[in-house]
PDB file of C-alpha atoms in Angstrom:
ATOM      1  CA  MET A   1      -0.144   0.088  -0.195  1.00 94.00           C
ATOM      2  CA  LYS A   2       1.308   3.173  -0.951  1.00 97.00           C
ATOM      3  CA  ARG A   3       0.432   6.540   0.391  1.00 98.00           C
ATOM      4  CA  LEU A   4      -0.579   9.205  -2.941  1.00 98.00           C
ATOM      5  CA  GLU A   5      -1.910  12.368  -0.901  1.00 98.00           C
ATOM      6  CA  HIS A   6      -2.366  13.358   2.901  1.00 98.00           C
ATOM      7  CA  ARG A   7      -3.891  16.191   3.528  1.00 98.00           C
ATOM      8  CA  ALA A   8      -5.367  18.873   6.419  1.00 98.00           C
ATOM      9  CA  SER A   9      -9.777  18.629   6.450  1.00 98.00           C
ATOM     10  CA  PHE A  10     -11.653  19.799   8.870  1.00 98.00           C
ATOM     11  CA  GLY A  11      -9.374  18.534  11.612  1.00 98.00           C
ATOM     12  CA  GLY A  12      -8.458  15.743  10.176  1.00 98.00           C
ATOM     13  CA  TRP A  13      -6.720  13.972   7.604  1.00 98.00           C
ATOM     14  CA  GLN A  14      -8.180  13.642   3.710  1.00 98.00           C
ATOM     15  CA  GLN A  15      -5.856  11.065   2.179  1.00 98.00           C
ATOM     16  CA  VAL A  16      -5.395   8.655  -1.128  1.00 98.00           C
ATOM     17  CA  TRP A  17      -3.563   5.167  -1.140  1.00 98.00           C
ATOM     18  CA  THR A  18      -3.036   3.125  -3.913  1.00 98.00           C
ATOM     19  CA  HIS A  19      -3.132  -0.609  -3.476  1.00 98.00           C
ATOM     20  CA  ALA A  20      -2.690  -4.095  -4.928  1.00 98.00           C
ATOM     21  CA  SER A  21      -6.379  -5.514  -5.389  1.00 98.00           C
ATOM     22  CA  THR A  22      -6.765  -9.669  -5.455  1.00 98.00           C
ATOM     23  CA  THR A  23      -9.269  -9.814  -6.237  1.00 98.00           C
ATOM     24  CA  LEU A  24      -9.810  -7.411  -9.278  1.00 98.00           C
ATOM     25  CA  ASN A  25      -6.029  -8.119 -10.023  1.00 98.00           C
ATOM     26  CA  CYS A  26      -5.083  -4.754 -10.395  1.00 98.00           C
ATOM     27  CA  PRO A  27      -3.603  -1.685  -8.993  1.00 98.00           C
ATOM     28  CA  MET A  28      -6.798   0.224  -7.122  1.00 98.00           C
ATOM     29  CA  ASN A  29      -6.707   4.234  -5.676  1.00 98.00           C
ATOM     30  CA  LEU A  30      -9.111   4.693  -3.001  1.00 98.00           C
ATOM     31  CA  GLY A  31      -9.809   7.829  -1.110  1.00 98.00           C
ATOM     32  CA  LEU A  32      -9.586   7.776   3.111  1.00 98.00           C
ATOM     33  CA  TYR A  33     -10.852  10.656   5.608  1.00 98.00           C
ATOM     34  CA  LEU A  34      -9.881  10.348   9.144  1.00 98.00           C
ATOM     35  CA  PRO A  35     -11.751  12.804  11.127  1.00 98.00           C
ATOM     36  CA  PRO A  36     -10.634  14.380  14.438  1.00 98.00           C
ATOM     37  CA  ALA A  37     -12.228  11.530  16.626  1.00 98.00           C
ATOM     38  CA  ALA A  38      -9.780   8.812  14.902  1.00 98.00           C
ATOM     39  CA  LEU A  39      -7.470  11.327  14.932  1.00 98.00           C
ATOM     40  CA  ALA A  40      -7.693  11.724  18.955  1.00 98.00           C
ATOM     41  CA  GLY A  41      -7.654   7.684  19.512  1.00 97.00           C
ATOM     42  CA  GLN A  42     -11.352   7.107  19.310  1.00 98.00           C
ATOM     43  CA  ALA A  43     -13.044   3.732  17.122  1.00 98.00           C
ATOM     44  CA  CYS A  44     -15.449   5.672  14.395  1.00 98.00           C
ATOM     45  CA  PRO A  45     -17.696   3.908  12.212  1.00 98.00           C
ATOM     46  CA  VAL A  46     -17.051   3.563   8.119  1.00 98.00           C
ATOM     47  CA  LEU A  47     -18.999   5.352   5.569  1.00 99.00           C
ATOM     48  CA  TYR A  48     -18.374   3.970   2.520  1.00 99.00           C
ATOM     49  CA  TRP A  49     -19.315   6.535  -0.904  1.00 99.00           C
ATOM     50  CA  LEU A  50     -19.860   4.703  -4.700  1.00 99.00           C
ATOM     51  CA  SER A  51     -19.065   6.624  -7.376  1.00 98.00           C
ATOM     52  CA  GLY A  52     -20.927   6.946 -10.444  1.00 98.00           C
ATOM     53  CA  LEU A  53     -19.805   6.498 -14.167  1.00 98.00           C
ATOM     54  CA  THR A  54     -17.229   7.633 -15.472  1.00 98.00           C
ATOM     55  CA  CYS A  55     -15.956   9.186 -11.587  1.00 98.00           C
ATOM     56  CA  THR A  56     -12.817   7.790  -9.575  1.00 98.00           C
ATOM     57  CA  GLU A  57     -12.194   8.523  -6.339  1.00 98.00           C
ATOM     58  CA  GLN A  58     -11.264  12.137  -7.126  1.00 98.00           C
ATOM     59  CA  ASN A  59     -14.671  13.336  -7.958  1.00 98.00           C
ATOM     60  CA  PHE A  60     -16.266  12.596  -4.446  1.00 98.00           C
ATOM     61  CA  ILE A  61     -12.911  14.221  -1.887  1.00 98.00           C
ATOM     62  CA  THR A  62     -13.106  17.061  -3.699  1.00 98.00           C
ATOM     63  CA  LYS A  63     -16.497  17.562  -4.907  1.00 98.00           C
ATOM     64  CA  ALA A  64     -18.870  16.322  -2.700  1.00 98.00           C
ATOM     65  CA  GLY A  65     -17.904  18.194   0.329  1.00 98.00           C
ATOM     66  CA  ALA A  66     -18.388  15.437   2.900  1.00 98.00           C
ATOM     67  CA  GLN A  67     -15.153  15.826   4.999  1.00 98.00           C
ATOM     68  CA  GLN A  68     -16.798  19.012   7.406  1.00 98.00           C
ATOM     69  CA  PHE A  69     -19.903  16.897   8.452  1.00 98.00           C
ATOM     70  CA  ALA A  70     -17.895  13.571   8.426  1.00 98.00           C
ATOM     71  CA  ALA A  71     -15.101  15.293  10.980  1.00 98.00           C
ATOM     72  CA  GLN A  72     -18.948  16.617  13.383  1.00 98.00           C
ATOM     73  CA  HIS A  73     -19.946  13.224  13.149  1.00 98.00           C
ATOM     74  CA  GLY A  74     -16.749  11.117  13.596  1.00 98.00           C
ATOM     75  CA  LEU A  75     -17.570   9.189  10.534  1.00 98.00           C
ATOM     76  CA  ILE A  76     -14.765   7.641   8.313  1.00 98.00           C
ATOM     77  CA  LEU A  77     -15.146   8.214   4.664  1.00 99.00           C
ATOM     78  CA  VAL A  78     -13.728   5.482   2.701  1.00 99.00           C
ATOM     79  CA  ALA A  79     -14.391   6.274  -0.855  1.00 98.00           C
ATOM     80  CA  PRO A  80     -13.094   3.462  -3.980  1.00 98.00           C
ATOM     81  CA  ASP A  81     -12.560   3.679  -7.454  1.00 98.00           C
ATOM     82  CA  THR A  82     -15.295   2.916 -10.116  1.00 98.00           C
ATOM     83  CA  SER A  83     -13.766  -0.121 -11.427  1.00 98.00           C
ATOM     84  CA  PRO A  84     -10.633  -2.118 -12.445  1.00 98.00           C
ATOM     85  CA  ARG A  85      -7.848   0.480 -14.484  1.00 98.00           C
ATOM     86  CA  GLY A  86      -4.940  -0.876 -16.362  1.00 96.00           C
ATOM     87  CA  ASP A  87      -3.687  -1.407 -19.775  1.00 94.00           C
ATOM     88  CA  GLY A  88      -3.970  -5.180 -19.401  1.00 94.00           C
ATOM     89  CA  VAL A  89      -8.063  -4.260 -17.908  1.00 98.00           C
ATOM     90  CA  ALA A  90     -10.739  -5.163 -21.025  1.00 98.00           C
ATOM     91  CA  ASN A  91     -12.349  -2.141 -21.970  1.00 98.00           C
ATOM     92  CA  ASP A  92     -14.751  -0.518 -23.798  1.00 98.00           C
ATOM     93  CA  ALA A  93     -14.851   2.568 -26.268  1.00 97.00           C
ATOM     94  CA  ALA A  94     -18.275   3.759 -24.218  1.00 97.00           C
ATOM     95  CA  TYR A  95     -18.140   6.054 -21.749  1.00 98.00           C
ATOM     96  CA  ASP A  96     -20.841   3.556 -19.813  1.00 98.00           C
ATOM     97  CA  LEU A  97     -19.093   0.281 -20.002  1.00 98.00           C
ATOM     98  CA  GLY A  98     -15.499  -0.932 -19.386  1.00 98.00           C
ATOM     99  CA  GLN A  99     -13.080   1.095 -16.896  1.00 98.00           C
ATOM    100  CA  GLY A 100     -15.085   3.443 -15.104  1.00 98.00           C
ATOM    101  CA  ALA A 101     -18.018   1.460 -15.083  1.00 98.00           C
ATOM    102  CA  GLY A 102     -18.020  -1.498 -12.936  1.00 98.00           C
ATOM    103  CA  PHE A 103     -21.726  -1.293 -12.137  1.00 98.00           C
ATOM    104  CA  TYR A 104     -20.483  -3.054  -8.757  1.00 98.00           C
ATOM    105  CA  LEU A 105     -21.514  -7.018  -9.512  1.00 98.00           C
ATOM    106  CA  ASN A 106     -19.058  -9.470  -9.796  1.00 98.00           C
ATOM    107  CA  ALA A 107     -19.274 -10.089 -13.657  1.00 98.00           C
ATOM    108  CA  THR A 108     -19.058 -13.569 -15.558  1.00 98.00           C
ATOM    109  CA  GLN A 109     -18.964 -12.831 -19.038  1.00 98.00           C
ATOM    110  CA  ALA A 110     -15.783 -12.733 -20.814  1.00 98.00           C
ATOM    111  CA  PRO A 111     -13.257 -10.435 -21.660  1.00 98.00           C
ATOM    112  CA  TRP A 112     -14.448  -8.732 -18.363  1.00 98.00           C
ATOM    113  CA  ALA A 113     -14.900 -11.623 -15.295  1.00 98.00           C
ATOM    114  CA  PRO A 114     -11.053 -11.755 -14.675  1.00 97.00           C
ATOM    115  CA  HIS A 115     -11.114  -8.331 -13.193  1.00 98.00           C
ATOM    116  CA  PHE A 116     -14.752  -6.629 -12.702  1.00 98.00           C
ATOM    117  CA  ARG A 117     -15.585  -7.931  -9.932  1.00 98.00           C
ATOM    118  CA  MET A 118     -16.696  -4.921  -7.672  1.00 98.00           C
ATOM    119  CA  GLU A 119     -19.071  -6.716  -5.464  1.00 98.00           C
ATOM    120  CA  ASP A 120     -16.630  -8.541  -3.793  1.00 98.00           C
ATOM    121  CA  TYR A 121     -13.592  -5.607  -3.830  1.00 98.00           C
ATOM    122  CA  VAL A 122     -16.342  -3.067  -1.758  1.00 98.00           C
ATOM    123  CA  VAL A 123     -17.919  -5.502   0.623  1.00 98.00           C
ATOM    124  CA  HIS A 124     -15.020  -8.034   1.307  1.00 98.00           C
ATOM    125  CA  GLU A 125     -11.561  -6.717   0.271  1.00 98.00           C
ATOM    126  CA  LEU A 126     -12.469  -3.076   1.007  1.00 98.00           C
ATOM    127  CA  PRO A 127     -12.655  -3.125   4.092  1.00 98.00           C
ATOM    128  CA  GLN A 128      -9.943  -5.538   5.130  1.00 98.00           C
ATOM    129  CA  VAL A 129      -7.689  -3.341   3.274  1.00 98.00           C
ATOM    130  CA  VAL A 130      -9.519  -0.015   5.320  1.00 98.00           C
ATOM    131  CA  SER A 131      -8.238  -2.103   8.269  1.00 98.00           C
ATOM    132  CA  ALA A 132      -4.688  -2.467   7.285  1.00 97.00           C
ATOM    133  CA  LEU A 133      -4.215   1.297   6.255  1.00 97.00           C
ATOM    134  CA  LEU A 134      -5.727   2.554   9.776  1.00 98.00           C
ATOM    135  CA  ALA A 135      -3.882   0.066  12.068  1.00 97.00           C
ATOM    136  CA  GLU A 136      -0.800   1.178  10.315  1.00 96.00           C
ATOM    137  CA  GLN A 137      -1.227   5.136  11.341  1.00 97.00           C
ATOM    138  CA  GLY A 138      -2.784   3.869  14.511  1.00 97.00           C
ATOM    139  CA  HIS A 139      -6.543   3.827  14.375  1.00 98.00           C
ATOM    140  CA  GLN A 140      -9.527   1.891  14.585  1.00 96.00           C
ATOM    141  CA  ALA A 141     -13.145   1.661  13.233  1.00 98.00           C
ATOM    142  CA  THR A 142     -15.809   0.089  14.836  1.00 97.00           C
ATOM    143  CA  ALA A 143     -18.004  -2.783  12.954  1.00 97.00           C
ATOM    144  CA  ARG A 144     -20.590  -0.373  11.717  1.00 98.00           C
ATOM    145  CA  ARG A 145     -20.752   0.686   8.358  1.00 98.00           C
ATOM    146  CA  GLY A 146     -23.015   2.167   6.300  1.00 98.00           C
ATOM    147  CA  ILE A 147     -22.944   2.403   2.534  1.00 99.00           C
ATOM    148  CA  PHE A 148     -24.456   5.256  -0.488  1.00 99.00           C
ATOM    149  CA  GLY A 149     -23.497   6.446  -3.771  1.00 98.00           C
ATOM    150  CA  HIS A 150     -24.659   8.908  -6.987  1.00 99.00           C
ATOM    151  CA  SER A 151     -26.353   6.840  -9.893  1.00 98.00           C
ATOM    152  CA  MET A 152     -24.672   3.589 -10.796  1.00 98.00           C
ATOM    153  CA  GLY A 153     -23.109   4.632  -7.755  1.00 98.00           C
ATOM    154  CA  GLY A 154     -26.440   4.625  -5.923  1.00 98.00           C
ATOM    155  CA  HIS A 155     -27.454   1.713  -7.628  1.00 98.00           C
ATOM    156  CA  GLY A 156     -24.355   0.117  -5.952  1.00 98.00           C
ATOM    157  CA  ALA A 157     -25.175   1.157  -2.517  1.00 98.00           C
ATOM    158  CA  LEU A 158     -28.902   0.101  -2.276  1.00 98.00           C
ATOM    159  CA  THR A 159     -28.073  -3.098  -3.910  1.00 98.00           C
ATOM    160  CA  LEU A 160     -24.667  -4.496  -1.926  1.00 98.00           C
ATOM    161  CA  ALA A 161     -27.356  -3.576   1.338  1.00 98.00           C
ATOM    162  CA  LEU A 162     -29.873  -5.270  -0.130  1.00 98.00           C
ATOM    163  CA  ARG A 163     -27.987  -8.303  -1.192  1.00 98.00           C
ATOM    164  CA  HIS A 164     -25.621  -7.938   2.464  1.00 98.00           C
ATOM    165  CA  PRO A 165     -28.044  -7.860   5.046  1.00 98.00           C
ATOM    166  CA  GLY A 166     -26.182  -7.123   8.034  1.00 97.00           C
ATOM    167  CA  VAL A 167     -22.644  -6.145   6.483  1.00 98.00           C
ATOM    168  CA  TYR A 168     -24.077  -2.577   6.333  1.00 98.00           C
ATOM    169  CA  HIS A 169     -26.694  -0.416   9.472  1.00 98.00           C
ATOM    170  CA  SER A 170     -27.526   2.375   6.713  1.00 98.00           C
ATOM    171  CA  VAL A 171     -27.973   2.758   3.395  1.00 98.00           C
ATOM    172  CA  SER A 172     -28.891   6.018   1.167  1.00 98.00           C
ATOM    173  CA  ALA A 173     -28.724   7.329  -2.568  1.00 99.00           C
ATOM    174  CA  PHE A 174     -28.245  10.053  -4.513  1.00 99.00           C
ATOM    175  CA  SER A 175     -29.900   9.547  -8.396  1.00 98.00           C
ATOM    176  CA  PRO A 176     -29.716   6.067  -7.965  1.00 99.00           C
ATOM    177  CA  ILE A 177     -30.033   3.789 -10.926  1.00 98.00           C
ATOM    178  CA  VAL A 178     -32.733   1.807  -9.337  1.00 98.00           C
ATOM    179  CA  ALA A 179     -33.925  -0.622 -12.262  1.00 98.00           C
ATOM    180  CA  PRO A 180     -31.083  -1.388 -14.076  1.00 98.00           C
ATOM    181  CA  SER A 181     -33.114  -4.349 -15.972  1.00 98.00           C
ATOM    182  CA  GLN A 182     -35.177  -2.107 -17.155  1.00 98.00           C
ATOM    183  CA  VAL A 183     -32.848   0.755 -18.033  1.00 98.00           C
ATOM    184  CA  PRO A 184     -30.538   1.411 -21.618  1.00 98.00           C
ATOM    185  CA  TRP A 185     -27.349   2.030 -18.992  1.00 98.00           C
ATOM    186  CA  GLY A 186     -28.453  -1.383 -16.857  1.00 98.00           C
ATOM    187  CA  GLU A 187     -29.236  -3.252 -20.131  1.00 98.00           C
ATOM    188  CA  LYS A 188     -26.224  -2.482 -21.833  1.00 98.00           C
ATOM    189  CA  ALA A 189     -24.236  -3.132 -18.985  1.00 98.00           C
ATOM    190  CA  PHE A 190     -25.894  -6.413 -17.803  1.00 98.00           C
ATOM    191  CA  ALA A 191     -25.809  -8.007 -20.857  1.00 98.00           C
ATOM    192  CA  ALA A 192     -22.088  -7.647 -21.616  1.00 98.00           C
ATOM    193  CA  TYR A 193     -21.043  -8.225 -17.722  1.00 98.00           C
ATOM    194  CA  LEU A 194     -23.852 -10.741 -16.830  1.00 98.00           C
ATOM    195  CA  GLY A 195     -25.083 -12.184 -20.475  1.00 98.00           C
ATOM    196  CA  GLU A 196     -28.652 -12.358 -22.119  1.00 97.00           C
ATOM    197  CA  ASP A 197     -29.847 -14.132 -19.639  1.00 97.00           C
ATOM    198  CA  ARG A 198     -32.438 -11.607 -18.198  1.00 97.00           C
ATOM    199  CA  SER A 199     -33.070 -13.506 -15.317  1.00 96.00           C
ATOM    200  CA  ALA A 200     -29.738 -13.309 -13.871  1.00 97.00           C
ATOM    201  CA  TRP A 201     -30.002  -9.206 -14.037  1.00 98.00           C
ATOM    202  CA  LEU A 202     -32.370  -9.197 -11.644  1.00 98.00           C
ATOM    203  CA  ALA A 203     -29.757 -10.211  -8.758  1.00 98.00           C
ATOM    204  CA  HIS A 204     -28.349  -7.088  -9.225  1.00 98.00           C
ATOM    205  CA  ASP A 205     -31.785  -4.730  -9.802  1.00 98.00           C
ATOM    206  CA  ALA A 206     -32.699  -2.795  -6.214  1.00 98.00           C
ATOM    207  CA  VAL A 207     -36.511  -3.020  -7.243  1.00 98.00           C
ATOM    208  CA  ALA A 208     -36.486  -6.973  -8.054  1.00 98.00           C
ATOM    209  CA  LEU A 209     -34.525  -7.428  -4.736  1.00 98.00           C
ATOM    210  CA  ILE A 210     -37.226  -5.098  -2.851  1.00 98.00           C
ATOM    211  CA  ALA A 211     -39.631  -8.170  -2.989  1.00 94.00           C
ATOM    212  CA  ASN A 212     -37.778 -10.456  -1.248  1.00 93.00           C
ATOM    213  CA  ALA A 213     -35.631  -8.279   1.276  1.00 96.00           C
ATOM    214  CA  THR A 214     -34.872 -10.165   3.946  1.00 93.00           C
ATOM    215  CA  GLU A 215     -33.889  -6.828   6.160  1.00 96.00           C
ATOM    216  CA  ARG A 216     -35.743  -4.155   6.325  1.00 95.00           C
ATOM    217  CA  LEU A 217     -32.940  -0.995   6.228  1.00 97.00           C
ATOM    218  CA  PRO A 218     -34.245   2.444   5.566  1.00 98.00           C
ATOM    219  CA  LEU A 219     -33.732   3.802   2.484  1.00 98.00           C
ATOM    220  CA  LEU A 220     -33.333   7.428   1.717  1.00 98.00           C
ATOM    221  CA  VAL A 221     -32.683   8.595  -1.496  1.00 98.00           C
ATOM    222  CA  ASP A 222     -32.599  11.967  -2.995  1.00 98.00           C
ATOM    223  CA  GLN A 223     -33.346  12.888  -6.825  1.00 98.00           C
ATOM    224  CA  GLY A 224     -33.315  16.162  -8.668  1.00 98.00           C
ATOM    225  CA  ASP A 225     -36.245  17.323 -10.700  1.00 98.00           C
ATOM    226  CA  ALA A 226     -34.243  18.511 -13.860  1.00 98.00           C
ATOM    227  CA  ASP A 227     -32.022  15.599 -14.027  1.00 98.00           C
ATOM    228  CA  GLU A 228     -31.614  14.885 -17.965  1.00 98.00           C
ATOM    229  CA  PHE A 229     -31.859  10.852 -16.410  1.00 98.00           C
ATOM    230  CA  LEU A 230     -34.780  10.803 -14.838  1.00 98.00           C
ATOM    231  CA  GLN A 231     -37.038   9.821 -16.931  1.00 97.00           C
ATOM    232  CA  GLY A 232     -35.195   7.408 -19.624  1.00 98.00           C
ATOM    233  CA  GLN A 233     -32.201   6.207 -16.712  1.00 98.00           C
ATOM    234  CA  LEU A 234     -33.443   6.367 -13.359  1.00 98.00           C
ATOM    235  CA  LYS A 235     -37.526   6.199 -12.759  1.00 98.00           C
ATOM    236  CA  PRO A 236     -37.072   6.241  -9.209  1.00 98.00           C
ATOM    237  CA  GLU A 237     -40.721   6.108  -9.156  1.00 98.00           C
ATOM    238  CA  LEU A 238     -40.454   2.109  -9.471  1.00 98.00           C
ATOM    239  CA  LEU A 239     -38.374   1.833  -6.551  1.00 98.00           C
ATOM    240  CA  GLN A 240     -41.544   3.633  -4.390  1.00 98.00           C
ATOM    241  CA  ALA A 241     -43.436   1.272  -6.012  1.00 98.00           C
ATOM    242  CA  ALA A 242     -41.613  -1.814  -4.905  1.00 98.00           C
ATOM    243  CA  CYS A 243     -41.347  -0.335  -1.431  1.00 98.00           C
ATOM    244  CA  GLN A 244     -44.473   0.284  -0.880  1.00 98.00           C
ATOM    245  CA  GLN A 245     -45.695  -3.047  -2.488  1.00 98.00           C
ATOM    246  CA  ALA A 246     -43.133  -4.516   0.057  1.00 98.00           C
ATOM    247  CA  GLY A 247     -43.898  -2.423   3.320  1.00 97.00           C
ATOM    248  CA  HIS A 248     -40.429  -1.321   2.759  1.00 98.00           C
ATOM    249  CA  PRO A 249     -39.239   2.104   4.769  1.00 98.00           C
ATOM    250  CA  LEU A 250     -37.815   4.360   1.755  1.00 98.00           C
ATOM    251  CA  THR A 251     -37.940   8.468   2.103  1.00 98.00           C
ATOM    252  CA  LEU A 252     -37.298   9.824  -1.456  1.00 98.00           C
ATOM    253  CA  ARG A 253     -37.187  13.329  -2.470  1.00 98.00           C
ATOM    254  CA  LEU A 254     -37.592  14.997  -5.318  1.00 98.00           C
ATOM    255  CA  GLN A 255     -35.495  18.289  -5.077  1.00 98.00           C
ATOM    256  CA  PRO A 256     -37.312  20.848  -7.827  1.00 98.00           C
ATOM    257  CA  GLY A 257     -34.617  22.571  -9.742  1.00 98.00           C
ATOM    258  CA  TYR A 258     -31.704  20.229  -9.280  1.00 98.00           C
ATOM    259  CA  ASP A 259     -29.568  17.968 -11.945  1.00 98.00           C
ATOM    260  CA  HIS A 260     -27.598  15.089 -11.917  1.00 98.00           C
ATOM    261  CA  SER A 261     -24.114  16.879 -11.239  1.00 98.00           C
ATOM    262  CA  TYR A 262     -21.902  16.789  -7.980  1.00 98.00           C
ATOM    263  CA  TYR A 263     -23.372  20.789  -7.269  1.00 98.00           C
ATOM    264  CA  PHE A 264     -26.851  18.577  -6.166  1.00 98.00           C
ATOM    265  CA  ILE A 265     -24.990  15.994  -4.372  1.00 98.00           C
ATOM    266  CA  ALA A 266     -23.286  18.699  -1.702  1.00 98.00           C
ATOM    267  CA  SER A 267     -26.488  20.704  -1.757  1.00 98.00           C
ATOM    268  CA  PHE A 268     -28.050  17.317   0.354  1.00 98.00           C
ATOM    269  CA  MET A 269     -24.269  16.427   1.538  1.00 98.00           C
ATOM    270  CA  ALA A 270     -24.757  17.406   5.308  1.00 98.00           C
ATOM    271  CA  GLU A 271     -28.521  15.273   5.595  1.00 98.00           C
ATOM    272  CA  HIS A 272     -26.968  11.963   4.155  1.00 98.00           C
ATOM    273  CA  ILE A 273     -24.126  12.392   6.528  1.00 98.00           C
ATOM    274  CA  ALA A 274     -27.060  13.397   9.220  1.00 98.00           C
ATOM    275  CA  HIS A 275     -28.791  10.076   8.507  1.00 98.00           C
ATOM    276  CA  HIS A 276     -25.989   7.278   8.282  1.00 98.00           C
ATOM    277  CA  ALA A 277     -24.317   8.491  11.604  1.00 98.00           C
ATOM    278  CA  ALA A 278     -27.739   8.156  13.317  1.00 98.00           C
ATOM    279  CA  ALA A 279     -27.543   5.166  12.791  1.00 98.00           C
ATOM    280  CA  LEU A 280     -23.879   4.410  13.069  1.00 98.00           C
ATOM    281  CA  ASN A 281     -23.618   6.073  16.308  1.00 96.00           C
ATOM    282  CA  ALA A 282     -26.005   4.331  18.041  1.00 86.00           C
TER     283      ALA A 282
END
């Protein structure tokens, strides 16, 4: 593991690390924010952020404004990259497939399967890496984890929380792709990564997963009503209907005037961090 960045931020440290991922078979970068409480020796919960299409760890740590609220609530923030990367990693010329577009699942199809295992990376390997990074610096985390994300990362946050009950204690999303098996972004990625059998796609579709969820973790979702992808790709009304039918707790807020950008994310970051802190610091 090698530290690439180390910057003071709201009384804590914003770091960027790179490590050799055994799950993805390539180097991976991650952002790690240590709040003042962690630097003072307190064990802090860890909140994982999953970014959207084309993003790296840099988008969140430089644009979301999350550090000040993580500092207030004593949360460690972890922001991994969105996919495996490198010359030996399969890619596509389009922005919505391949590097930068991992969709937080384990690919089963060639040429993606050897590297594109983002579900295993986020759920299993990444917490081990974070634990090692904290120990190396003399800090520690509690056993409580939260997860949130934006767009493709919102899809990842919802599906990973639903697919792994008990692993996460809080979840939220900004403008998530809630029904990827029903929209162009998801159909393209799922066909490539998982094959043409649409029944296999449902295991990575939040709307489909809600019906049989064994854990009723409350969902907080913010969506801008001026989002250019609202009708064609995001369709939050499908998640609302699925949650109503299943009796799954959902707070869905349609925010007037907001688009798909980090201006939107930064505007409501304080409320999302507070949502997670209430559960993680309980």
